[in-house]
Amino acid sequence: MRKKPYLTDAIIGNSKMLATLTKDGQLQRLFWPNIDYPQHANRFYTGIYIDDEGGGGTTSFIHEDGWEHLQSYEEDTNILFTTARNFELKVEITQTDFVVPGMDIFVRDYHVKNLSSSPNRMSFVVYSDFTVDDRKRYSTVMFNPVDDCLVHYFRQYAFAVGSSMEAAQYQSGSALDAARANKLSGKVIMNKTDGALSWDLGDMAGGEEKRLTVYITAGSNLGGAVACLAKAKEQGPDDLHDRTVRYWEEYLLQGRAIHIDDEKTSQVYKRSLLAFKLLNDEETGAFIAGPEVDEDYDYSGGYAYCWGRDAAYIATAATVAGYHELVSKFYYSTMATQRDDGAWEHRFYTNGMLAPTWGIQIDEGGSILWGIHKHYEITKDDIFLNTIWPSVEKGANYLTMFIDLETHLPLPTNDLWEKREGEHLYSTAAVYGGLIGSAKLARKLDRVDLAEKWERTAERMKKTVEERCWNEETGSYLRALKLAVDEKTYTEAELAGKETVVEEDRKGYKTYRLMEDPVVDISLLGLNVPFGMIDENSERMLKTAETIERLLTSPVTGGLERFPGDVYIGGNPWILTTLWMALFDIKIGNFEKARASLQWAVNNANHLGLLPEQIHKETGEPAWVMPLTWSHAMFVLTVIALEEAGELNSG
């Protein structure tokens, strides 16, 4: 299978089908029937073949050299326009891509224009390579002569590719070279992944434009995919386009009314809301962290999963933006993924199955409970509260048991960055926020006994943070207690007189720990934003924020990095970290600085208004995962926090 690019530029979908594309309009990934798995597309090339007198022409695919591209979304929608021009061939192709809401139909609508003053005979060529179910073996491709389409299938997944215009040529299997030559063999069926279709556009006069609409439809069997294609042809691209426009316009109207003076900020805000829906699974309500970009785990280990932590921020942003039903559905999905003992595992597929994991991260359970309370606080939805309460009770009771009796902090787990194990202060703050939020819900339901128990655990944690976790040397809170390290680091720390501890399990395996982790980390803002453990105006919290800003501001591009010495994707500033500081600045009344951070994020959105995870610290280019749903969540939270303070359009 082809190695996919790590950076994509655009997403379209309908919360059941999700497609990612690059700025040249090339389809990179296609997920169905869930937005995270499975992925079916290997290559899908579209191009123009121009006949020459000797019959020796070559198809020019529009993602290849020689083409220039412009790309935009249709306003207030997830409909993508890509214009490709080839001045040597004197051809312009306008490509409109969208997935129809409520239907398993991906529309690729093409307008082909002859830019020359003389006539040209043209063919439109599609090379279609589907590794169905993300597999390169056992697939079949066949041409269906009745419905005039290619069908790719494997087991319970089938995809039909066709048009309302009748194809002139077809080939099943080993079709790339034939597609380039526009000489397709007519092979009907092969146990291969690829095939090709060609449509004769005829003689096009100078300046003439012709239209061809290609549909990709999905089904759980051949008949289903082909029937869906027939429905697409029957309705036609214009009706399907209008249906899609109405859906997205109505979706935006459901949100909170908010006025943003700056046009680009407004565009990124709307794009954030639109991205929330694309990256939210229609069936279950689960949010994914981002579209998949690293299937082979070269750097990150995947993003197309639902993390409780990321999703709690995303859900909270969606709640404050007015999408209450969407968020309730998400939290109901967490009831199905919760363990019997009340814990939540590391991350899940959107269908609720456990995803690849490296153990519980306790901040995620705390974040979910914090988010549930935040959602209820805004909606006052008693039906939601009564439905979700059993999950809250189990989850909060688990948090009270998952406590180190020596430190009174949550037991060691991986931190939010999934880099190290210890008793992290961010995790502590998340658990605190989850317990305090759960206690407020318990009091609402007259369960004072539970509220008091959860509050006692939370307050003991806060006491340890204040009494044990301040680092005068760095001018900030410690990042963690009981940090797990290798034996060499442990030995060096002992020789330097630092406090250490060795733990031994029942089988004799040892874990070496440093009692204090002094590294300054952006996540220390979590002590206040959003979990409210430490007051924002306390001297220590203010000093921690100042230290973070001083040590972590990226010198060339601006923005905040995660922690000193970060090596992930080069150690760049992140959108979400910079907006995290903006949210803190809003709380302490530093509005001008918060607006500057928001503007930095706007300036680093891509040409479509999508926000990446990171910005390259030297070039300012998007560095990883676009869009990152958490980045968009922090953007929405910052915009609304400024608006609520009356400071969004000031300055």
XYZ file of C-alpha atoms in Angstrom:
651
model
C 0.000 0.000 0.000
C 1.080 3.544 -0.734
C 2.700 5.488 2.082
C 0.250 8.252 2.914
C 1.354 11.828 3.616
C 1.623 12.808 7.252
C 0.029 16.178 6.583
C -3.335 16.533 4.898
C -4.982 19.861 4.184
C -8.732 19.296 4.110
C -11.462 17.083 5.496
C -14.990 16.425 4.282
C -17.594 13.978 5.518
C -20.954 13.386 7.156
C -19.953 11.924 10.563
C -20.176 8.423 9.123
C -17.859 8.793 6.153
C -14.704 10.882 6.554
C -12.351 11.792 3.715
C -9.024 13.584 3.933
C -7.506 15.432 0.999
C -4.385 17.412 0.178
C -4.251 20.917 -1.286
C -4.043 19.460 -4.805
C -7.461 17.861 -4.310
C -6.083 14.341 -4.077
C -8.046 11.897 -1.936
C -5.732 10.416 0.686
C -7.936 8.489 3.094
C -11.559 7.404 3.168
C -13.095 6.068 6.384
C -16.472 4.292 6.499
C -18.791 3.325 8.205
C -17.086 4.969 11.178
C -14.863 8.008 10.983
C -11.854 6.277 12.514
C -11.887 2.747 11.081
C -11.643 1.123 8.663
C -9.773 3.132 6.012
C -10.322 2.056 2.407
C -8.537 4.374 -0.053
C -5.087 3.731 -1.437
C -4.986 5.877 -4.574
C -7.690 7.786 -6.394
C -6.250 9.742 -9.310
C -8.186 11.942 -11.705
C -6.793 13.472 -14.848
C -7.138 14.604 -18.440
C -6.063 12.840 -21.590
C -5.769 15.035 -24.675
C -5.630 13.229 -27.996
C -2.786 14.146 -30.277
C -2.668 13.316 -33.945
C -0.323 10.362 -33.431
C -2.378 8.875 -30.619
C 0.596 8.991 -28.263
C -0.770 11.213 -25.532
C -0.419 10.672 -21.797
C -2.980 11.241 -19.079
C -1.974 14.123 -16.832
C -3.289 13.511 -13.324
C -4.135 16.776 -11.629
C -2.024 16.167 -8.532
C 1.150 15.826 -10.639
C 3.752 18.371 -11.724
C 2.533 20.986 -14.157
C -0.683 21.775 -12.293
C -1.320 24.777 -10.060
C -3.998 24.605 -7.402
C -6.332 26.890 -5.485
C -8.529 25.516 -2.728
C -11.339 26.785 -0.508
C -14.435 25.645 1.313
C -17.837 26.850 0.220
C -18.826 29.359 2.899
C -20.434 27.855 6.013
C -20.169 24.293 4.704
C -17.849 21.297 4.504
C -17.975 21.392 0.684
C -14.494 21.685 -0.787
C -13.529 23.458 -4.010
C -10.197 22.723 -5.694
C -9.271 24.482 -8.929
C -6.422 22.919 -10.918
C -4.856 24.696 -13.892
C -2.299 23.353 -16.333
C -1.058 26.167 -18.560
C 0.996 23.877 -20.758
C -2.043 21.734 -21.555
C -4.285 24.803 -21.417
C -6.825 23.050 -19.212
C -8.632 24.134 -16.039
C -10.522 21.689 -13.824
C -12.770 22.807 -10.986
C -13.350 19.951 -8.557
C -16.109 20.076 -5.956
C -15.928 17.424 -3.227
C -18.532 16.686 -0.573
C -20.138 13.816 1.297
C -23.925 13.921 1.422
C -25.436 14.079 4.935
C -27.396 10.974 5.822
C -26.268 9.117 2.686
C -23.247 6.973 1.874
C -22.437 9.138 -1.143
C -19.181 10.962 -1.853
C -19.653 13.403 -4.737
C -16.724 14.528 -6.904
C -18.106 17.064 -9.373
C -15.768 18.204 -12.169
C -15.970 21.131 -14.562
C -13.366 20.802 -17.327
C -12.518 23.900 -19.351
C -10.403 24.166 -22.504
C -8.296 27.290 -21.942
C -6.853 27.272 -25.456
C -8.307 29.121 -28.414
C -8.346 25.968 -30.535
C -10.396 22.767 -30.128
C -9.066 19.720 -28.272
C -10.416 16.200 -27.981
C -10.321 15.224 -24.321
C -11.025 12.249 -22.093
C -11.489 12.321 -18.334
C -9.682 9.428 -16.611
C -10.131 8.011 -13.115
C -7.693 5.542 -11.594
C -9.377 3.965 -8.568
C -7.343 1.892 -6.095
C -9.198 0.750 -2.977
C -7.427 -1.267 -0.295
C -10.752 -2.145 1.264
C -10.649 -2.652 5.033
C -7.083 -1.305 4.873
C -5.922 -4.561 3.233
C -3.884 -5.136 0.114
C -4.871 -8.806 -0.144
C -8.113 -10.573 -1.026
C -9.865 -7.567 -2.578
C -11.823 -7.837 -5.792
C -12.536 -5.186 -8.384
C -15.186 -5.710 -11.057
C -16.920 -3.715 -13.747
C -20.707 -3.738 -13.499
C -21.993 -3.270 -17.072
C -25.616 -2.753 -16.062
C -24.855 0.162 -13.746
C -21.721 1.218 -15.660
C -19.414 1.348 -12.659
C -16.425 -0.204 -10.986
C -17.099 -2.003 -7.719
C -14.342 -2.650 -5.175
C -15.209 -5.065 -2.411
C -13.898 -7.168 0.444
C -16.142 -9.038 2.847
C -18.740 -6.615 4.296
C -17.464 -3.493 2.541
C -18.176 -2.478 -1.050
C -17.547 0.751 -2.964
C -18.996 1.676 -6.347
C -17.348 4.270 -8.592
C -19.347 5.638 -11.485
C -21.001 8.599 -13.169
C -24.299 9.492 -14.797
C -22.290 9.896 -18.025
C -21.575 6.537 -19.638
C -17.923 5.483 -19.525
C -16.128 4.906 -22.822
C -13.545 2.473 -21.394
C -12.961 0.401 -18.285
C -10.391 -1.983 -16.821
C -10.329 -4.111 -13.691
C -6.902 -4.771 -12.188
C -3.347 -3.584 -12.908
C -4.748 -0.419 -14.438
C -2.346 2.445 -13.709
C -0.227 2.220 -16.866
C -3.343 1.690 -18.946
C -4.952 4.737 -17.354
C -1.903 6.837 -18.196
C -2.124 5.746 -21.812
C -5.940 5.965 -21.806
C -6.062 2.492 -23.316
C -8.135 0.398 -20.942
C -8.403 -3.325 -21.642
C -12.054 -4.036 -20.869
C -11.076 -6.631 -18.242
C -14.252 -7.228 -16.263
C -13.056 -8.671 -12.937
C -9.826 -9.387 -11.085
C -8.699 -10.167 -7.568
C -6.882 -6.852 -7.419
C -7.376 -3.562 -5.636
C -7.367 -1.203 -8.619
C -9.240 -0.344 -11.770
C -9.830 2.570 -14.114
C -12.587 4.317 -16.021
C -12.397 6.771 -18.901
C -15.074 9.122 -20.239
C -14.900 10.667 -23.684
C -15.580 14.405 -23.423
C -15.438 14.751 -27.189
C -14.128 17.715 -29.149
C -14.054 20.729 -26.860
C -13.929 24.105 -28.580
C -11.633 26.838 -27.318
C -13.066 28.202 -24.063
C -15.672 25.425 -23.852
C -16.496 23.811 -20.503
C -17.982 20.389 -19.825
C -19.191 18.764 -16.622
C -18.685 15.247 -15.315
C -19.783 14.062 -11.872
C -18.095 11.032 -10.326
C -19.723 9.305 -7.362
C -18.115 7.032 -4.789
C -20.804 5.156 -2.890
C -20.529 2.653 -0.052
C -22.525 -0.352 1.046
C -22.274 -3.443 3.182
C -22.402 -5.568 0.020
C -22.209 -5.160 -3.754
C -25.922 -4.602 -4.124
C -25.959 -1.940 -1.442
C -23.106 0.061 -2.966
C -24.602 -0.117 -6.465
C -28.094 0.808 -5.228
C -26.597 3.812 -3.479
C -24.882 4.801 -6.742
C -28.195 4.553 -8.567
C -29.768 6.858 -5.994
C -26.918 9.364 -6.433
C -27.368 9.351 -10.213
C -31.123 9.751 -9.855
C -30.868 12.758 -7.553
C -27.967 14.353 -9.412
C -25.143 16.577 -8.210
C -27.140 19.798 -7.912
C -29.839 18.395 -5.620
C -27.219 16.566 -3.548
C -25.175 19.763 -3.309
C -28.202 21.804 -2.193
C -29.100 19.184 0.406
C -25.542 19.326 1.754
C -25.496 23.143 1.864
C -28.767 23.232 3.790
C -27.512 20.666 6.286
C -24.349 22.594 7.173
C -26.061 25.974 7.247
C -28.697 24.585 9.609
C -25.984 22.987 11.724
C -24.256 26.341 12.220
C -27.557 28.010 13.066
C -27.969 25.564 15.972
C -24.937 27.102 17.650
C -24.601 30.042 19.954
C -25.049 33.436 18.304
C -21.739 35.242 18.475
C -20.428 38.299 16.663
C -16.759 38.374 15.698
C -15.479 41.551 14.037
C -12.351 40.048 12.531
C -13.306 38.133 9.401
C -10.549 35.529 9.549
C -11.152 34.854 13.249
C -14.826 34.355 12.424
C -13.907 31.946 9.623
C -11.675 29.848 11.894
C -14.384 29.837 14.572
C -16.993 28.515 12.133
C -14.499 26.054 10.680
C -13.907 24.788 14.222
C -17.605 24.114 14.732
C -17.831 22.398 11.348
C -14.779 20.274 12.173
C -16.330 19.194 15.491
C -19.187 17.568 13.586
C -16.954 15.913 10.979
C -14.788 14.430 13.733
C -17.763 13.234 15.768
C -19.122 9.772 14.977
C -22.764 9.769 13.918
C -23.540 6.383 15.435
C -21.949 6.695 18.861
C -21.260 10.392 19.429
C -17.558 9.813 20.130
C -15.050 12.517 19.148
C -11.702 11.571 17.621
C -8.510 13.494 18.282
C -7.885 13.932 14.566
C -7.986 12.115 11.243
C -5.436 9.318 11.023
C -2.040 10.366 9.671
C 0.455 7.834 10.992
C -0.825 4.317 10.363
C 2.623 2.768 10.724
C 3.320 4.446 14.081
C 6.423 6.150 12.678
C 6.095 9.032 15.112
C 2.887 9.137 17.093
C 0.946 5.901 17.189
C -2.256 7.193 15.667
C -4.747 10.000 16.220
C -8.048 8.539 15.000
C -9.112 7.397 18.451
C -11.300 8.831 21.185
C -9.254 9.908 24.204
C -11.275 10.875 27.270
C -8.984 13.852 27.855
C -9.124 15.393 24.368
C -12.805 14.611 24.063
C -13.648 16.341 27.365
C -12.104 19.579 26.085
C -13.808 19.169 22.699
C -17.161 18.375 24.287
C -16.879 21.369 26.605
C -16.123 23.654 23.665
C -19.115 22.218 21.804
C -21.291 22.684 24.898
C -20.422 26.358 25.363
C -20.909 26.837 21.606
C -24.483 25.562 21.948
C -24.339 21.957 20.670
C -25.914 20.383 23.713
C -27.464 17.288 22.146
C -24.211 16.438 20.384
C -22.355 16.566 23.696
C -24.955 14.605 25.653
C -24.640 11.844 23.069
C -20.870 11.810 23.523
C -21.090 11.465 27.293
C -23.661 8.701 26.937
C -21.074 6.886 24.811
C -18.632 7.017 27.725
C -21.053 4.964 29.801
C -20.534 2.071 27.395
C -16.730 2.325 27.521
C -16.452 2.610 31.298
C -15.140 -0.451 33.134
C -17.224 -2.142 35.793
C -14.915 -0.735 38.482
C -15.520 2.838 37.246
C -12.264 3.413 35.367
C -11.837 4.401 31.763
C -9.059 2.856 29.731
C -6.595 4.880 27.702
C -8.519 5.347 24.420
C -11.221 3.790 22.278
C -12.410 3.398 18.734
C -15.597 5.329 18.077
C -17.600 2.075 18.089
C -16.613 1.602 21.741
C -13.976 -1.086 21.251
C -10.707 -0.666 23.115
C -8.013 0.898 20.930
C -4.259 0.181 21.155
C -3.288 1.206 24.646
C -0.433 1.585 27.083
C -2.436 1.643 30.272
C -4.769 3.878 32.217
C -4.051 7.588 32.234
C -5.931 8.771 35.263
C -6.340 12.337 34.001
C -8.754 11.021 31.388
C -11.267 9.662 33.879
C -11.016 12.888 35.854
C -11.510 14.920 32.673
C -14.635 13.005 31.662
C -16.239 13.570 35.068
C -15.221 17.234 35.052
C -16.728 17.584 31.577
C -19.980 15.874 32.574
C -20.439 18.393 35.378
C -19.542 21.283 33.098
C -22.121 20.098 30.561
C -24.818 19.856 33.228
C -23.840 23.225 34.691
C -24.523 24.851 31.313
C -27.565 22.842 30.160
C -29.344 22.214 33.486
C -30.592 19.054 31.791
C -31.969 16.864 34.576
C -32.714 13.997 32.186
C -29.027 13.997 31.242
C -27.982 14.083 34.901
C -30.219 11.200 35.928
C -29.107 9.127 32.955
C -25.393 9.721 33.460
C -25.403 9.572 37.272
C -24.573 5.842 37.668
C -21.468 6.399 35.568
C -20.513 9.468 37.603
C -20.878 7.577 40.871
C -18.758 4.651 39.690
C -16.147 6.945 38.156
C -15.749 9.206 41.179
C -15.576 6.242 43.567
C -12.808 4.777 41.428
C -10.861 8.044 41.611
C -11.071 8.040 45.409
C -9.569 4.533 45.461
C -6.800 5.321 42.974
C -4.809 7.305 45.534
C -1.258 6.948 46.848
C -1.672 6.689 50.611
C 1.737 8.287 51.129
C 1.383 11.377 48.921
C -2.431 11.582 48.668
C -2.013 12.156 44.931
C -3.374 9.816 42.237
C -1.192 6.733 41.807
C 1.459 6.794 39.059
C 0.191 6.637 35.477
C 1.291 8.108 32.160
C 1.040 11.869 31.885
C -1.202 13.687 29.427
C 1.593 13.776 26.810
C 2.065 10.009 27.196
C 5.799 10.469 27.715
C 6.472 9.498 31.317
C 5.009 7.767 34.348
C 4.554 9.399 37.700
C 2.168 11.224 39.975
C 1.685 14.225 37.732
C 0.234 17.504 38.891
C -1.842 17.836 35.731
C -3.372 14.426 36.415
C -3.931 15.492 40.009
C -5.743 18.628 38.868
C -7.911 16.625 36.453
C -8.875 14.169 39.183
C -9.556 17.108 41.517
C -11.788 18.712 38.895
C -13.592 15.428 38.309
C -14.199 14.852 42.008
C -15.354 18.388 42.774
C -17.661 18.362 39.753
C -19.036 14.972 40.746
C -19.576 16.185 44.309
C -21.676 19.085 43.017
C -23.803 16.653 41.036
C -24.116 14.425 44.106
C -25.398 17.353 46.164
C -27.908 18.140 43.430
C -29.212 14.564 43.875
C -29.101 14.788 47.700
C -26.203 12.339 47.953
C -24.357 14.412 50.549
C -22.497 11.347 51.817
C -20.817 10.823 48.459
C -20.208 14.540 47.952
C -18.377 14.837 51.251
C -16.262 11.743 50.578
C -15.216 12.973 47.141
C -14.537 16.479 48.437
C -12.302 15.148 51.228
C -10.188 13.230 48.707
C -9.933 16.299 46.476
C -8.942 18.608 49.312
C -6.220 16.222 50.540
C -4.780 16.261 47.027
C -4.833 20.047 46.935
C -3.126 20.197 50.324
C -0.274 17.985 49.084
C 0.175 20.150 45.989
C 0.520 23.272 48.116
C 2.627 21.740 50.885
C 4.835 19.386 48.895
C 4.938 20.462 45.233
C 6.196 24.053 45.075
C 9.660 24.471 43.578
C 11.234 27.739 44.674
C 14.242 27.152 42.426
C 12.238 27.175 39.187
C 9.507 29.488 40.373
C 6.801 26.999 39.515
C 5.024 23.940 40.766
C 6.729 20.609 40.264
C 5.577 18.659 37.255
C 5.281 15.391 39.195
C 6.164 13.329 42.223
C 7.524 9.791 41.977
C 8.727 10.106 38.399
C 9.739 6.739 36.897
C 13.279 6.776 35.461
C 15.862 4.275 34.285
C 18.403 2.818 36.688
C 21.230 5.037 35.420
C 19.257 8.226 35.997
C 18.220 6.941 39.403
C 21.832 6.206 40.403
C 23.016 9.628 39.249
C 20.231 11.276 41.237
C 21.162 9.337 44.361
C 24.804 10.370 44.010
C 23.671 13.977 43.661
C 21.760 13.702 46.933
C 18.284 13.837 45.427
C 15.375 12.058 47.041
C 14.634 8.732 45.358
C 12.605 5.595 45.896
C 12.675 2.043 44.527
C 9.502 0.009 44.223
C 9.449 -3.763 43.755
C 6.463 -5.744 42.546
C 5.475 -9.271 43.533
C 7.696 -10.817 40.889
C 10.726 -8.803 41.871
C 10.699 -6.246 39.068
C 11.944 -2.864 40.221
C 10.747 0.616 39.315
C 13.190 3.440 39.994
C 11.704 6.820 40.840
C 12.782 10.365 41.519
C 10.620 11.896 44.194
C 10.479 15.235 42.361
C 10.207 16.139 38.693
C 11.085 19.859 38.472
C 10.591 20.298 34.707
C 8.400 23.277 33.798
C 5.513 22.091 31.617
C 2.636 23.963 29.979
C 0.282 21.414 31.533
C 0.870 23.024 34.935
C -1.678 25.595 33.792
C -4.167 22.770 34.328
C -3.916 23.445 38.048
C -6.150 26.410 37.281
C -7.405 26.126 33.680
C -9.715 24.311 33.428
C -9.845 22.352 36.676
C -9.759 25.146 39.260
C -7.582 23.509 41.894
C -5.373 26.564 42.433
C -6.795 30.097 42.306
C -5.591 32.059 39.294
C -4.679 35.084 41.418
C -2.563 33.157 43.924
C 1.071 34.218 43.971
C 2.294 30.727 43.073
C -0.089 30.258 40.163
C 0.823 33.641 38.712
C 4.504 32.907 39.129
C 4.106 29.471 37.487
C 2.422 31.077 34.473
C 5.209 33.665 34.216
C 7.850 30.923 34.356
C 6.063 28.919 31.678
C 5.914 31.942 29.396
C 9.576 32.784 29.953
C 10.906 29.279 29.368
C 8.539 27.920 26.737
C 7.933 30.785 24.308
C 9.302 29.693 20.944
C 11.893 32.327 19.929
C 11.373 32.467 16.141
C 7.691 31.860 15.494
C 6.226 32.659 18.888
C 3.695 30.390 20.524
C 4.349 28.095 23.449
C 6.151 24.771 23.416
C 5.181 21.982 25.801
C 8.303 21.679 27.952
C 12.072 22.272 27.592
C 13.804 19.573 25.590
C 10.647 18.327 23.859
C 11.706 16.255 20.844
C 8.311 15.145 19.502
C 8.176 16.221 15.825
C 11.096 18.514 16.609
C 9.756 20.197 19.727
C 7.520 22.903 18.274
C 4.994 25.401 19.612
C 1.464 24.028 19.706
C -1.828 25.779 18.996
C -3.506 24.339 22.067
C -0.670 25.242 24.452
C -0.667 28.855 23.279
C -4.433 29.106 23.674
C -4.175 27.436 27.074
C -2.151 30.438 28.187
C -4.699 32.736 26.549
C -7.451 31.171 28.658
C -5.383 31.792 31.789
C -4.702 35.380 30.705
C -8.436 35.963 30.297
C -9.027 34.776 33.854
C -6.489 37.261 35.254
C -7.713 40.117 33.072
C -4.803 40.209 30.635
C -7.107 40.557 27.656
C -4.764 42.246 25.195
C -2.257 39.414 25.547
C -5.025 36.806 25.216
C -6.252 38.446 22.001
C -2.685 38.394 20.681
C -2.487 34.639 21.366
C -5.800 34.117 19.610
C -4.531 36.098 16.635
C -1.371 33.958 16.580
C -3.572 30.883 16.250
C -5.602 32.531 13.475
C -2.410 33.433 11.628
C -1.268 29.822 11.839
C -4.477 28.280 10.511
C -4.031 26.779 7.067
C -5.535 28.200 3.881
C -8.872 26.602 4.756
C -9.008 27.777 8.374
C -8.032 24.408 9.846
C -5.722 24.312 12.859
C -2.823 21.864 13.131
C -1.395 20.404 16.298
C 1.987 22.101 15.936
C 3.691 24.924 14.038
C 7.251 24.325 12.837
C 9.417 26.412 15.150
C 11.616 27.731 12.320
C 9.390 27.932 9.232
C 5.970 28.539 10.782
C 4.449 25.822 8.585
C 1.958 23.274 9.976
C 4.063 20.521 11.526
C 1.719 17.687 12.510
C -1.906 16.507 12.369
C -4.369 18.829 10.710
C -6.948 19.393 11.915
C -6.334 18.564 15.571
C -9.726 18.632 17.239
C -8.259 19.750 20.578
C -6.670 22.775 18.852
C -10.084 23.780 17.540
C -11.632 23.192 20.975
C -9.175 25.565 22.638
C -9.868 28.122 19.898
C -13.613 28.007 20.532
C -13.126 28.144 24.306
C -10.853 31.193 23.946
C -13.229 33.046 21.626
C -16.195 32.476 23.939
C -14.215 33.330 27.094
C -13.228 36.654 25.509
C -16.794 37.279 24.415
C -18.160 36.569 27.897
C -15.618 39.022 29.320
C -16.744 41.640 26.789
C -13.253 41.692 25.288
C -13.539 39.716 22.054
C -13.822 42.658 19.681
C -11.873 45.204 21.736
C -8.479 46.655 20.923
